[in-house]
PDB file of C-alpha atoms and ligand atoms in Angstrom:
ATOM      1  CA  UNK A   1      81.395 132.329  95.623  1.00  0.00           C
ATOM      2  CA  UNK A   2      77.754 132.814  96.503  1.00  0.00           C
ATOM      3  CA  UNK A   3      76.167 136.136  95.563  1.00  0.00           C
ATOM      4  CA  UNK A   4      74.135 138.175  98.044  1.00  0.00           C
ATOM      5  CA  UNK A   5      70.830 137.094  96.420  1.00  0.00           C
ATOM      6  CA  UNK A   6      71.637 133.422  97.056  1.00  0.00           C
ATOM      7  CA  UNK A   7      72.683 134.143 100.636  1.00  0.00           C
ATOM      8  CA  UNK A   8      69.417 135.971 101.293  1.00  0.00           C
ATOM      9  CA  UNK A   9      67.430 133.087  99.809  1.00  0.00           C
ATOM     10  CA  UNK A  10      69.359 130.586 101.920  1.00  0.00           C
ATOM     11  CA  UNK A  11      68.534 132.560 105.087  1.00  0.00           C
ATOM     12  CA  UNK A  12      64.873 132.764 104.090  1.00  0.00           C
ATOM     13  CA  UNK A  13      64.724 128.998 103.481  1.00  0.00           C
ATOM     14  CA  UNK A  14      66.315 128.332 106.886  1.00  0.00           C
ATOM     15  CA  UNK A  15      63.606 130.487 108.538  1.00  0.00           C
ATOM     16  CA  UNK A  16      60.791 128.958 106.477  1.00  0.00           C
ATOM     17  CA  UNK A  17      61.905 125.415 107.342  1.00  0.00           C
ATOM     18  CA  UNK A  18      61.547 126.239 111.030  1.00  0.00           C
ATOM     19  CA  UNK A  19      58.203 127.988 110.630  1.00  0.00           C
ATOM     20  CA  UNK A  20      56.679 125.177 108.549  1.00  0.00           C
ATOM     21  CA  UNK A  21      58.317 122.229 110.319  1.00  0.00           C
ATOM     22  CA  UNK A  22      60.179 121.067 107.202  1.00  0.00           C
ATOM     23  CA  UNK A  23      63.090 118.611 107.072  1.00  0.00           C
ATOM     24  CA  UNK A  24      65.297 119.425 104.072  1.00  0.00           C
ATOM     25  CA  UNK A  25      66.843 116.170 102.886  1.00  0.00           C
ATOM     26  CA  UNK A  26      69.534 116.388 100.188  1.00  0.00           C
ATOM     27  CA  UNK A  27      71.678 114.035  98.139  1.00  0.00           C
ATOM     28  CA  UNK A  28      75.428 114.568  97.707  1.00  0.00           C
ATOM     29  CA  UNK A  29      74.844 115.421  94.027  1.00  0.00           C
ATOM     30  CA  UNK A  30      72.888 118.556  94.913  1.00  0.00           C
ATOM     31  CA  UNK A  31      74.279 122.037  94.336  1.00  0.00           C
ATOM     32  CA  UNK A  32      76.656 123.161  97.150  1.00  0.00           C
ATOM     33  CA  UNK A  33      74.329 125.961  98.302  1.00  0.00           C
ATOM     34  CA  UNK A  34      71.566 123.378  98.830  1.00  0.00           C
ATOM     35  CA  UNK A  35      73.847 120.987 100.727  1.00  0.00           C
ATOM     36  CA  UNK A  36      74.863 123.944 102.940  1.00  0.00           C
ATOM     37  CA  UNK A  37      71.310 124.542 104.214  1.00  0.00           C
ATOM     38  CA  UNK A  38      70.078 120.934 104.243  1.00  0.00           C
ATOM     39  CA  UNK A  39      69.156 119.279 107.538  1.00  0.00           C
ATOM     40  CA  UNK A  40      70.720 116.092 106.241  1.00  0.00           C
ATOM     41  CA  UNK A  41      72.948 115.261 103.262  1.00  0.00           C
ATOM     42  CA  UNK A  42      73.567 111.632 102.396  1.00  0.00           C
ATOM     43  CA  UNK A  43      73.683 108.808  99.890  1.00  0.00           C
ATOM     44  CA  UNK A  44      70.475 107.098  98.769  1.00  0.00           C
ATOM     45  CA  UNK A  45      70.448 104.635 101.661  1.00  0.00           C
ATOM     46  CA  UNK A  46      71.216 107.176 104.374  1.00  0.00           C
ATOM     47  CA  UNK A  47      68.560 109.493 102.904  1.00  0.00           C
ATOM     48  CA  UNK A  48      65.924 106.761 103.243  1.00  0.00           C
ATOM     49  CA  UNK A  49      66.818 106.183 106.905  1.00  0.00           C
ATOM     50  CA  UNK A  50      66.966 109.915 107.643  1.00  0.00           C
ATOM     51  CA  UNK A  51      63.483 110.379 106.122  1.00  0.00           C
ATOM     52  CA  UNK A  52      62.107 107.489 108.170  1.00  0.00           C
ATOM     53  CA  UNK A  53      63.623 108.824 111.408  1.00  0.00           C
ATOM     54  CA  UNK A  54      63.090 112.581 111.165  1.00  0.00           C
ATOM     55  CA  UNK A  55      60.692 114.275 113.582  1.00  0.00           C
ATOM     56  CA  UNK A  56      59.367 117.023 111.281  1.00  0.00           C
ATOM     57  CA  UNK A  57      55.885 116.734 109.735  1.00  0.00           C
ATOM     58  CA  UNK A  58      57.102 117.600 106.202  1.00  0.00           C
ATOM     59  CA  UNK A  59      60.081 116.270 104.259  1.00  0.00           C
ATOM     60  CA  UNK A  60      61.353 118.207 101.260  1.00  0.00           C
ATOM     61  CA  UNK A  61      63.542 115.972  99.122  1.00  0.00           C
ATOM     62  CA  UNK A  62      66.332 117.701  97.213  1.00  0.00           C
ATOM     63  CA  UNK A  63      67.049 114.753  94.942  1.00  0.00           C
ATOM     64  CA  UNK A  64      65.386 112.937  92.060  1.00  0.00           C
ATOM     65  CA  UNK A  65      61.888 111.407  92.027  1.00  0.00           C
ATOM     66  CA  UNK A  66      62.761 107.882  93.194  1.00  0.00           C
ATOM     67  CA  UNK A  67      64.346 109.389  96.342  1.00  0.00           C
ATOM     68  CA  UNK A  68      61.198 111.401  97.077  1.00  0.00           C
ATOM     69  CA  UNK A  69      59.040 108.334  96.410  1.00  0.00           C
ATOM     70  CA  UNK A  70      61.155 106.283  98.795  1.00  0.00           C
ATOM     71  CA  UNK A  71      60.541 108.884 101.515  1.00  0.00           C
ATOM     72  CA  UNK A  72      56.789 108.820 100.754  1.00  0.00           C
ATOM     73  CA  UNK A  73      56.710 105.005 100.900  1.00  0.00           C
ATOM     74  CA  UNK A  74      58.527 104.894 104.244  1.00  0.00           C
ATOM     75  CA  UNK A  75      56.675 107.838 105.824  1.00  0.00           C
ATOM     76  CA  UNK A  76      52.931 107.602 105.087  1.00  0.00           C
ATOM     77  CA  UNK A  77      52.093 110.026 107.913  1.00  0.00           C
ATOM     78  CA  UNK A  78      54.363 112.783 106.646  1.00  0.00           C
ATOM     79  CA  UNK A  79      53.933 115.274 103.840  1.00  0.00           C
ATOM     80  CA  UNK A  80      56.648 114.705 101.222  1.00  0.00           C
ATOM     81  CA  UNK A  81      57.477 117.536  98.813  1.00  0.00           C
ATOM     82  CA  UNK A  82      59.609 117.758  95.709  1.00  0.00           C
ATOM     83  CA  UNK A  83      60.816 121.177  94.566  1.00  0.00           C
ATOM     84  CA  UNK A  84      61.035 119.915  90.974  1.00  0.00           C
ATOM     85  CA  UNK A  85      58.648 117.121  89.956  1.00  0.00           C
ATOM     86  CA  UNK A  86      60.490 116.708  86.637  1.00  0.00           C
ATOM     87  CA  UNK A  87      63.773 115.807  88.368  1.00  0.00           C
ATOM     88  CA  UNK A  88      63.973 112.153  87.463  1.00  0.00           C
ATOM     89  CA  UNK A  89      66.448 109.341  86.799  1.00  0.00           C
ATOM     90  CA  UNK A  90      66.739 108.194  83.160  1.00  0.00           C
ATOM     91  CA  UNK A  91      68.290 104.905  84.291  1.00  0.00           C
ATOM     92  CA  UNK A  92      65.304 104.152  86.553  1.00  0.00           C
ATOM     93  CA  UNK A  93      62.806 105.172  83.886  1.00  0.00           C
ATOM     94  CA  UNK A  94      64.180 102.690  81.371  1.00  0.00           C
ATOM     95  CA  UNK A  95      62.696  99.779  83.315  1.00  0.00           C
ATOM     96  CA  UNK A  96      59.646  98.338  81.556  1.00  0.00           C
ATOM     97  CA  UNK A  97      57.386  96.990  84.278  1.00  0.00           C
ATOM     98  CA  UNK A  98      55.964  94.305  81.941  1.00  0.00           C
ATOM     99  CA  UNK A  99      59.521  92.870  81.563  1.00  0.00           C
ATOM    100  CA  UNK A 100      59.732  92.371  85.315  1.00  0.00           C
ATOM    101  CA  UNK A 101      56.242  90.861  85.599  1.00  0.00           C
ATOM    102  CA  UNK A 102      57.018  88.502  82.689  1.00  0.00           C
ATOM    103  CA  UNK A 103      60.328  87.487  84.311  1.00  0.00           C
ATOM    104  CA  UNK A 104      58.490  86.766  87.560  1.00  0.00           C
ATOM    105  CA  UNK A 105      55.962  84.555  85.743  1.00  0.00           C
ATOM    106  CA  UNK A 106      58.667  82.661  83.856  1.00  0.00           C
ATOM    107  CA  UNK A 107      60.961  82.313  86.906  1.00  0.00           C
ATOM    108  CA  UNK A 108      58.692  81.958  89.950  1.00  0.00           C
ATOM    109  CA  UNK A 109      61.611  80.863  92.178  1.00  0.00           C
ATOM    110  CA  UNK A 110      63.990  83.669  91.203  1.00  0.00           C
ATOM    111  CA  UNK A 111      64.762  86.638  93.435  1.00  0.00           C
ATOM    112  CA  UNK A 112      64.247  90.096  91.935  1.00  0.00           C
ATOM    113  CA  UNK A 113      66.653  92.628  93.431  1.00  0.00           C
ATOM    114  CA  UNK A 114      65.861  96.240  92.601  1.00  0.00           C
ATOM    115  CA  UNK A 115      68.260  99.114  92.976  1.00  0.00           C
ATOM    116  CA  UNK A 116      66.438 101.990  94.746  1.00  0.00           C
ATOM    117  CA  UNK A 117      66.873 103.848  91.447  1.00  0.00           C
ATOM    118  CA  UNK A 118      63.531 102.456  90.249  1.00  0.00           C
ATOM    119  CA  UNK A 119      59.950 103.761  90.164  1.00  0.00           C
ATOM    120  CA  UNK A 120      57.699 102.636  93.063  1.00  0.00           C
ATOM    121  CA  UNK A 121      55.787 100.316  90.681  1.00  0.00           C
ATOM    122  CA  UNK A 122      58.985  98.345  90.047  1.00  0.00           C
ATOM    123  CA  UNK A 123      59.814  98.110  93.755  1.00  0.00           C
ATOM    124  CA  UNK A 124      56.271  96.801  94.244  1.00  0.00           C
ATOM    125  CA  UNK A 125      57.013  93.734  92.077  1.00  0.00           C
ATOM    126  CA  UNK A 126      60.518  93.173  93.493  1.00  0.00           C
ATOM    127  CA  UNK A 127      61.582  90.976  96.389  1.00  0.00           C
ATOM    128  CA  UNK A 128      64.183  93.259  97.908  1.00  0.00           C
ATOM    129  CA  UNK A 129      65.746  96.651  97.195  1.00  0.00           C
ATOM    130  CA  UNK A 130      69.376  97.708  97.495  1.00  0.00           C
ATOM    131  CA  UNK A 131      71.528 100.782  97.060  1.00  0.00           C
ATOM    132  CA  UNK A 132      75.133 101.032  95.924  1.00  0.00           C
ATOM    133  CA  UNK A 133      76.226 101.015  99.579  1.00  0.00           C
ATOM    134  CA  UNK A 134      74.552  97.719 100.534  1.00  0.00           C
ATOM    135  CA  UNK A 135      74.056  95.813  97.247  1.00  0.00           C
ATOM    136  CA  UNK A 136      76.849  93.301  97.968  1.00  0.00           C
ATOM    137  CA  UNK A 137      75.524  92.615 101.477  1.00  0.00           C
ATOM    138  CA  UNK A 138      71.968  92.129 100.183  1.00  0.00           C
ATOM    139  CA  UNK A 139      72.915  89.805  97.306  1.00  0.00           C
ATOM    140  CA  UNK A 140      75.279  87.787  99.527  1.00  0.00           C
ATOM    141  CA  UNK A 141      72.306  86.859 101.730  1.00  0.00           C
ATOM    142  CA  UNK A 142      70.399  85.227  98.869  1.00  0.00           C
ATOM    143  CA  UNK A 143      70.747  81.454  98.824  1.00  0.00           C
ATOM    144  CA  UNK A 144      73.215  80.334  96.090  1.00  0.00           C
ATOM    145  CA  UNK A 145      70.631  78.031  94.542  1.00  0.00           C
ATOM    146  CA  UNK A 146      68.257  80.909  93.741  1.00  0.00           C
ATOM    147  CA  UNK A 147      68.461  82.662  90.395  1.00  0.00           C
ATOM    148  CA  UNK A 148      68.698  86.490  90.642  1.00  0.00           C
ATOM    149  CA  UNK A 149      67.493  89.266  88.366  1.00  0.00           C
ATOM    150  CA  UNK A 150      69.247  92.558  89.178  1.00  0.00           C
ATOM    151  CA  UNK A 151      67.311  95.672  88.069  1.00  0.00           C
ATOM    152  CA  UNK A 152      68.123  98.119  86.429  1.00  0.00           C
ATOM    153  CA  UNK A 153      71.814  99.118  86.603  1.00  0.00           C
ATOM    154  CA  UNK A 154      73.859  96.666  84.545  1.00  0.00           C
ATOM    155  CA  UNK A 155      77.146  98.180  85.798  1.00  0.00           C
ATOM    156  CA  UNK A 156      76.358  98.024  89.519  1.00  0.00           C
ATOM    157  CA  UNK A 157      74.980  94.526  88.837  1.00  0.00           C
ATOM    158  CA  UNK A 158      78.120  93.332  87.043  1.00  0.00           C
ATOM    159  CA  UNK A 159      80.300  94.848  89.776  1.00  0.00           C
ATOM    160  CA  UNK A 160      78.394  92.937  92.493  1.00  0.00           C
ATOM    161  CA  UNK A 161      78.364  89.719  90.443  1.00  0.00           C
ATOM    162  CA  UNK A 162      82.132  89.997  89.982  1.00  0.00           C
ATOM    163  CA  UNK A 163      82.790  90.886  93.609  1.00  0.00           C
ATOM    164  CA  UNK A 164      80.716  87.993  94.984  1.00  0.00           C
ATOM    165  CA  UNK A 165      81.542  85.526  92.185  1.00  0.00           C
ATOM    166  CA  UNK A 166      77.805  85.152  91.735  1.00  0.00           C
ATOM    167  CA  UNK A 167      75.959  84.720  88.481  1.00  0.00           C
ATOM    168  CA  UNK A 168      73.055  87.190  88.106  1.00  0.00           C
ATOM    169  CA  UNK A 169      70.825  88.178  85.242  1.00  0.00           C
ATOM    170  CA  UNK A 170      71.222  91.900  84.628  1.00  0.00           C
ATOM    171  CA  UNK A 171      68.599  94.299  83.364  1.00  0.00           C
ATOM    172  CA  UNK A 172      69.987  96.492  80.634  1.00  0.00           C
ATOM    173  CA  UNK A 173      70.049 100.099  81.825  1.00  0.00           C
ATOM    174  CA  UNK A 174      72.739 102.488  82.981  1.00  0.00           C
ATOM    175  CA  UNK A 175      73.267 105.938  84.445  1.00  0.00           C
ATOM    176  CA  UNK A 176      74.082 108.367  81.596  1.00  0.00           C
ATOM    177  CA  UNK A 177      76.104 110.611  83.917  1.00  0.00           C
ATOM    178  CA  UNK A 178      78.506 107.851  84.977  1.00  0.00           C
ATOM    179  CA  UNK A 179      79.223 107.038  81.295  1.00  0.00           C
ATOM    180  CA  UNK A 180      80.657 110.534  80.716  1.00  0.00           C
ATOM    181  CA  UNK A 181      84.252 109.521  81.380  1.00  0.00           C
ATOM    182  CA  UNK A 182      86.635 107.463  79.298  1.00  0.00           C
ATOM    183  CA  UNK A 183      89.476 105.138  80.291  1.00  0.00           C
ATOM    184  CA  UNK A 184      91.833 107.398  78.266  1.00  0.00           C
ATOM    185  CA  UNK A 185      90.829 110.461  80.304  1.00  0.00           C
ATOM    186  CA  UNK A 186      91.570 108.555  83.501  1.00  0.00           C
ATOM    187  CA  UNK A 187      94.938 107.346  82.154  1.00  0.00           C
ATOM    188  CA  UNK A 188      95.889 110.940  81.332  1.00  0.00           C
ATOM    189  CA  UNK A 189      94.975 112.123  84.829  1.00  0.00           C
ATOM    190  CA  UNK A 190      96.930 109.284  86.413  1.00  0.00           C
ATOM    191  CA  UNK A 191      99.943 110.239  84.297  1.00  0.00           C
ATOM    192  CA  UNK A 192      99.610 113.821  85.517  1.00  0.00           C
ATOM    193  CA  UNK A 193      99.095 112.775  89.173  1.00  0.00           C
ATOM    194  CA  UNK A 194     100.854 109.405  89.602  1.00  0.00           C
ATOM    195  CA  UNK A 195     100.542 109.632  93.397  1.00  0.00           C
ATOM    196  CA  UNK A 196      96.728 109.951  93.242  1.00  0.00           C
ATOM    197  CA  UNK A 197      94.137 107.351  94.223  1.00  0.00           C
ATOM    198  CA  UNK A 198      91.236 106.815  91.824  1.00  0.00           C
ATOM    199  CA  UNK A 199      87.827 106.653  93.568  1.00  0.00           C
ATOM    200  CA  UNK A 200      84.996 105.314  91.419  1.00  0.00           C
ATOM    201  CA  UNK A 201      81.222 104.903  91.810  1.00  0.00           C
ATOM    202  CA  UNK A 202      79.989 101.397  90.824  1.00  0.00           C
ATOM    203  CA  UNK A 203      77.549 102.915  88.305  1.00  0.00           C
ATOM    204  CA  UNK A 204      80.627 103.369  86.063  1.00  0.00           C
ATOM    205  CA  UNK A 205      81.402 100.751  83.388  1.00  0.00           C
ATOM    206  CA  UNK A 206      83.927  97.970  83.986  1.00  0.00           C
ATOM    207  CA  UNK A 207      86.793  99.587  82.048  1.00  0.00           C
ATOM    208  CA  UNK A 208      86.582 102.538  84.465  1.00  0.00           C
ATOM    209  CA  UNK A 209      86.097 100.398  87.598  1.00  0.00           C
ATOM    210  CA  UNK A 210      89.143  98.347  86.609  1.00  0.00           C
ATOM    211  CA  UNK A 211      91.309 101.451  87.070  1.00  0.00           C
ATOM    212  CA  UNK A 212      89.981 102.199  90.568  1.00  0.00           C
ATOM    213  CA  UNK A 213      91.833 102.073  93.873  1.00  0.00           C
ATOM    214  CA  UNK A 214      88.473 102.239  95.601  1.00  0.00           C
ATOM    215  CA  UNK A 215      84.901 101.539  94.433  1.00  0.00           C
ATOM    216  CA  UNK A 216      81.954 102.662  96.548  1.00  0.00           C
ATOM    217  CA  UNK A 217      78.737 104.604  96.949  1.00  0.00           C
ATOM    218  CA  UNK A 218      78.894 108.368  97.337  1.00  0.00           C
ATOM    219  CA  UNK A 219      79.219 108.089 101.127  1.00  0.00           C
ATOM    220  CA  UNK A 220      81.789 105.300 100.676  1.00  0.00           C
ATOM    221  CA  UNK A 221      83.852 107.562  98.392  1.00  0.00           C
ATOM    222  CA  UNK A 222      83.695 110.442 100.888  1.00  0.00           C
ATOM    223  CA  UNK A 223      84.714 108.152 103.782  1.00  0.00           C
ATOM    224  CA  UNK A 224      87.628 106.770 101.800  1.00  0.00           C
ATOM    225  CA  UNK A 225      88.718 110.275 100.780  1.00  0.00           C
ATOM    226  CA  UNK A 226      88.772 111.342 104.436  1.00  0.00           C
ATOM    227  CA  UNK A 227      90.336 108.223 105.977  1.00  0.00           C
ATOM    228  CA  UNK A 228      92.815 106.936 103.377  1.00  0.00           C
ATOM    229  CA  UNK A 229      96.394 108.190 103.497  1.00  0.00           C
ATOM    230  CA  UNK A 230      96.193 109.451  99.899  1.00  0.00           C
ATOM    231  CA  UNK A 231      96.621 113.221  99.614  1.00  0.00           C
ATOM    232  CA  UNK A 232      95.614 113.443  95.965  1.00  0.00           C
ATOM    233  CA  UNK A 233      92.275 111.973  94.888  1.00  0.00           C
ATOM    234  CA  UNK A 234      90.758 111.534  91.433  1.00  0.00           C
ATOM    235  CA  UNK A 235      86.983 111.407  91.885  1.00  0.00           C
ATOM    236  CA  UNK A 236      84.843 109.543  89.370  1.00  0.00           C
ATOM    237  CA  UNK A 237      81.238 110.308  90.199  1.00  0.00           C
ATOM    238  CA  UNK A 238      78.828 113.242  89.913  1.00  0.00           C
ATOM    239  CA  UNK A 239      80.308 116.713  90.515  1.00  0.00           C
ATOM    240  CA  UNK A 240      78.131 117.549  93.560  1.00  0.00           C
ATOM    241  CA  UNK A 241      80.203 115.221  95.740  1.00  0.00           C
ATOM    242  CA  UNK A 242      83.161 117.624  95.503  1.00  0.00           C
ATOM    243  CA  UNK A 243      81.470 119.983  97.971  1.00  0.00           C
ATOM    244  CA  UNK A 244      81.379 117.392 100.762  1.00  0.00           C
ATOM    245  CA  UNK A 245      84.894 116.156 100.012  1.00  0.00           C
ATOM    246  CA  UNK A 246      86.341 119.671 100.169  1.00  0.00           C
ATOM    247  CA  UNK A 247      84.422 120.336 103.417  1.00  0.00           C
ATOM    248  CA  UNK A 248      85.504 117.089 105.065  1.00  0.00           C
ATOM    249  CA  UNK A 249      89.163 116.968 103.980  1.00  0.00           C
ATOM    250  CA  UNK A 250      90.123 120.495 102.875  1.00  0.00           C
ATOM    251  CA  UNK A 251      93.843 119.666 103.173  1.00  0.00           C
ATOM    252  CA  UNK A 252      93.649 117.097 100.355  1.00  0.00           C
ATOM    253  CA  UNK A 253      93.716 117.752  96.625  1.00  0.00           C
ATOM    254  CA  UNK A 254      90.541 116.296  95.124  1.00  0.00           C
ATOM    255  CA  UNK A 255      90.163 116.383  91.341  1.00  0.00           C
ATOM    256  CA  UNK A 256      86.883 115.677  89.540  1.00  0.00           C
ATOM    257  CA  UNK A 257      87.842 113.247  86.740  1.00  0.00           C
ATOM    258  CA  UNK A 258      85.786 115.160  84.158  1.00  0.00           C
ATOM    259  CA  UNK A 259      83.789 118.380  84.131  1.00  0.00           C
ATOM    260  CA  UNK A 260      81.162 116.389  82.211  1.00  0.00           C
ATOM    261  CA  UNK A 261      80.233 114.376  85.294  1.00  0.00           C
ATOM    262  CA  UNK A 262      77.026 116.315  85.879  1.00  0.00           C
ATOM    263  CA  UNK A 263      73.534 114.890  86.380  1.00  0.00           C
ATOM    264  CA  UNK A 264      71.191 117.491  84.832  1.00  0.00           C
ATOM    265  CA  UNK A 265      68.252 116.113  86.815  1.00  0.00           C
ATOM    266  CA  UNK A 266      70.017 116.522  90.155  1.00  0.00           C
ATOM    267  CA  UNK A 267      71.114 119.995  89.121  1.00  0.00           C
ATOM    268  CA  UNK A 268      67.580 121.031  88.044  1.00  0.00           C
ATOM    269  CA  UNK A 269      66.837 121.690  91.729  1.00  0.00           C
ATOM    270  CA  UNK A 270      67.633 125.247  92.791  1.00  0.00           C
ATOM    271  CA  UNK A 271      67.304 127.448  95.880  1.00  0.00           C
ATOM    272  CA  UNK A 272      64.443 129.306  94.180  1.00  0.00           C
ATOM    273  CA  UNK A 273      62.487 126.088  93.619  1.00  0.00           C
ATOM    274  CA  UNK A 274      63.062 124.950  97.215  1.00  0.00           C
ATOM    275  CA  UNK A 275      61.866 128.323  98.511  1.00  0.00           C
ATOM    276  CA  UNK A 276      58.718 128.158  96.357  1.00  0.00           C
ATOM    277  CA  UNK A 277      58.072 124.540  97.304  1.00  0.00           C
ATOM    278  CA  UNK A 278      58.124 125.181 101.070  1.00  0.00           C
ATOM    279  CA  UNK A 279      56.139 128.392 100.799  1.00  0.00           C
ATOM    280  CA  UNK A 280      53.381 126.889  98.632  1.00  0.00           C
ATOM    281  CA  UNK A 281      53.502 123.281  99.878  1.00  0.00           C
ATOM    282  CA  UNK A 282      54.135 122.081  96.308  1.00  0.00           C
ATOM    283  CA  UNK A 283      54.643 119.592  94.745  1.00  0.00           C
ATOM    284  CA  UNK A 284      53.222 116.779  96.860  1.00  0.00           C
ATOM    285  CA  UNK A 285      54.763 113.351  96.293  1.00  0.00           C
ATOM    286  CA  UNK A 286      52.119 110.644  96.530  1.00  0.00           C
ATOM    287  CA  UNK A 287      52.319 106.924  95.900  1.00  0.00           C
ATOM    288  CA  UNK A 288      49.020 105.028  95.467  1.00  0.00           C
ATOM    289  CA  UNK A 289      48.387 103.043  98.662  1.00  0.00           C
ATOM    290  CA  UNK A 290      48.419  99.546  97.104  1.00  0.00           C
ATOM    291  CA  UNK A 291      51.752 100.299  95.354  1.00  0.00           C
ATOM    292  CA  UNK A 292      53.097 101.846  98.565  1.00  0.00           C
ATOM    293  CA  UNK A 293      52.310  98.761 100.654  1.00  0.00           C
ATOM    294  CA  UNK A 294      53.881  96.399  98.095  1.00  0.00           C
ATOM    295  CA  UNK A 295      57.008  98.531  97.586  1.00  0.00           C
ATOM    296  CA  UNK A 296      57.375  99.051 101.346  1.00  0.00           C
ATOM    297  CA  UNK A 297      57.953  95.335 101.757  1.00  0.00           C
ATOM    298  CA  UNK A 298      61.023  95.396  99.418  1.00  0.00           C
ATOM    299  CA  UNK A 299      62.385  98.535 101.134  1.00  0.00           C
ATOM    300  CA  UNK A 300      61.851  97.159 104.647  1.00  0.00           C
ATOM    301  CA  UNK A 301      63.584  93.935 103.671  1.00  0.00           C
ATOM    302  CA  UNK A 302      66.559  96.007 102.419  1.00  0.00           C
ATOM    303  CA  UNK A 303      66.765  97.846 105.738  1.00  0.00           C
ATOM    304  CA  UNK A 304      66.460  94.654 107.777  1.00  0.00           C
ATOM    305  CA  UNK A 305      69.071  92.749 105.722  1.00  0.00           C
ATOM    306  CA  UNK A 306      71.466  95.707 105.825  1.00  0.00           C
ATOM    307  CA  UNK A 307      71.332  95.874 109.599  1.00  0.00           C
ATOM    308  CA  UNK A 308      71.997  92.116 110.041  1.00  0.00           C
ATOM    309  CA  UNK A 309      75.341  91.100 111.452  1.00  0.00           C
ATOM    310  CA  UNK A 310      76.552  88.798 108.684  1.00  0.00           C
ATOM    311  CA  UNK A 311      80.081  88.526 110.056  1.00  0.00           C
TER     312      UNK A 311
HETATM  313  P1  LIG B   1      74.398 106.724  96.053  1.00  0.00           P
HETATM  314  O1  LIG B   1      74.438 108.084  96.664  1.00  0.00           O
HETATM  315  O2  LIG B   1      73.527 105.810  96.832  1.00  0.00           O
HETATM  316  O3  LIG B   1      75.779 106.199  95.843  1.00  0.00           O
HETATM  317  O4  LIG B   1      73.669 106.843  94.634  1.00  0.00           O
HETATM  318  C1  LIG B   1      74.242 107.429  93.539  1.00  0.00           C
HETATM  319  C2  LIG B   1      73.253 107.886  92.555  1.00  0.00           C
HETATM  320  O5  LIG B   1      73.462 107.857  91.384  1.00  0.00           O
HETATM  321  C3  LIG B   1      72.009 108.415  93.021  1.00  0.00           C
HETATM  322  O6  LIG B   1      71.239 108.781  91.958  1.00  0.00           O
HETATM  323 FE1  LIG B   2      70.035 108.691  87.868  1.00  0.00          FE
HETATM  324 FE2  LIG B   2      72.616 108.825  87.340  1.00  0.00          FE
HETATM  325 FE3  LIG B   2      71.352 111.067  87.882  1.00  0.00          FE
HETATM  326 FE4  LIG B   2      71.788 109.242  89.814  1.00  0.00          FE
HETATM  327  S1  LIG B   2      73.335 110.425  88.710  1.00  0.00           S
HETATM  328  S2  LIG B   2      69.883 110.327  89.371  1.00  0.00           S
HETATM  329  S3  LIG B   2      71.636 107.331  88.656  1.00  0.00           S
HETATM  330  S4  LIG B   2      70.982 109.732  86.119  1.00  0.00           S
END
């Protein structure tokens, strides 16, 4: 239940957005009260497209830094704001740029595929980006005779390699939030709810994915929850997704697999910070122009390849 202070703040933010021509763009892992007042809530890929296509002059990104950077790369004529500049992604930050440059030098013919969960500097030295919703489609379009380095999520990478039967070199990083569940916990839940479907994000390790009835991005999980005949759903991704699932299929019983599935960076964004950010036009998200141009190429390629009809 939201208290009256939060409700007042939400109303003020709605008014301020209109006054200052701000598009509030949120990820599914945001707090429910933020999703409720956002102009758009989506997965990483849908957020990028929504930023590119919005008509407002300012975009406030309620998500972590790589999401705000992606908006800044795609929208050079818009002001991009983050309400919490320290909201970051530990998986993305583990990439050492020198590793990627060295790989490029040693394997000039290889294709470097970067998950959007990377800093702009890494996108700038990559050939193409992907998100969890389009990674399989992107990798499937790379000629089988080309070597691939997949950066940085080893679990998403191994899932795609397995799914496509394609050998890829995997960078060694992972999302700490999606490691906060064990196979034993899932077995116990399945024993308790034998009729339930298990819906898993591909950032989870293989022993968790192997227990899934469905594997997909956050929007993929929500779609499956809504459309599948299952009435009981065990959800294995960050807790924020439960808000959208309960909004979109209130008649179903959706159970978060563990209360530990919380991304502290996503949750560091609050109504108060959003209010301050719009009011004071802080904090600006800026990507140096040479990095922006280079990283734009990998992002544009992702968008083009995703929209192709590959049959
Ligand atoms: P998607 O919403 O694209 O599935 O991404 C999940 C995630 O971990 C974002 O940080
Ligand atoms: Fe990064 Fe994981 Fe948080 Fe997403 S949920 S921002 S991948 S740490």
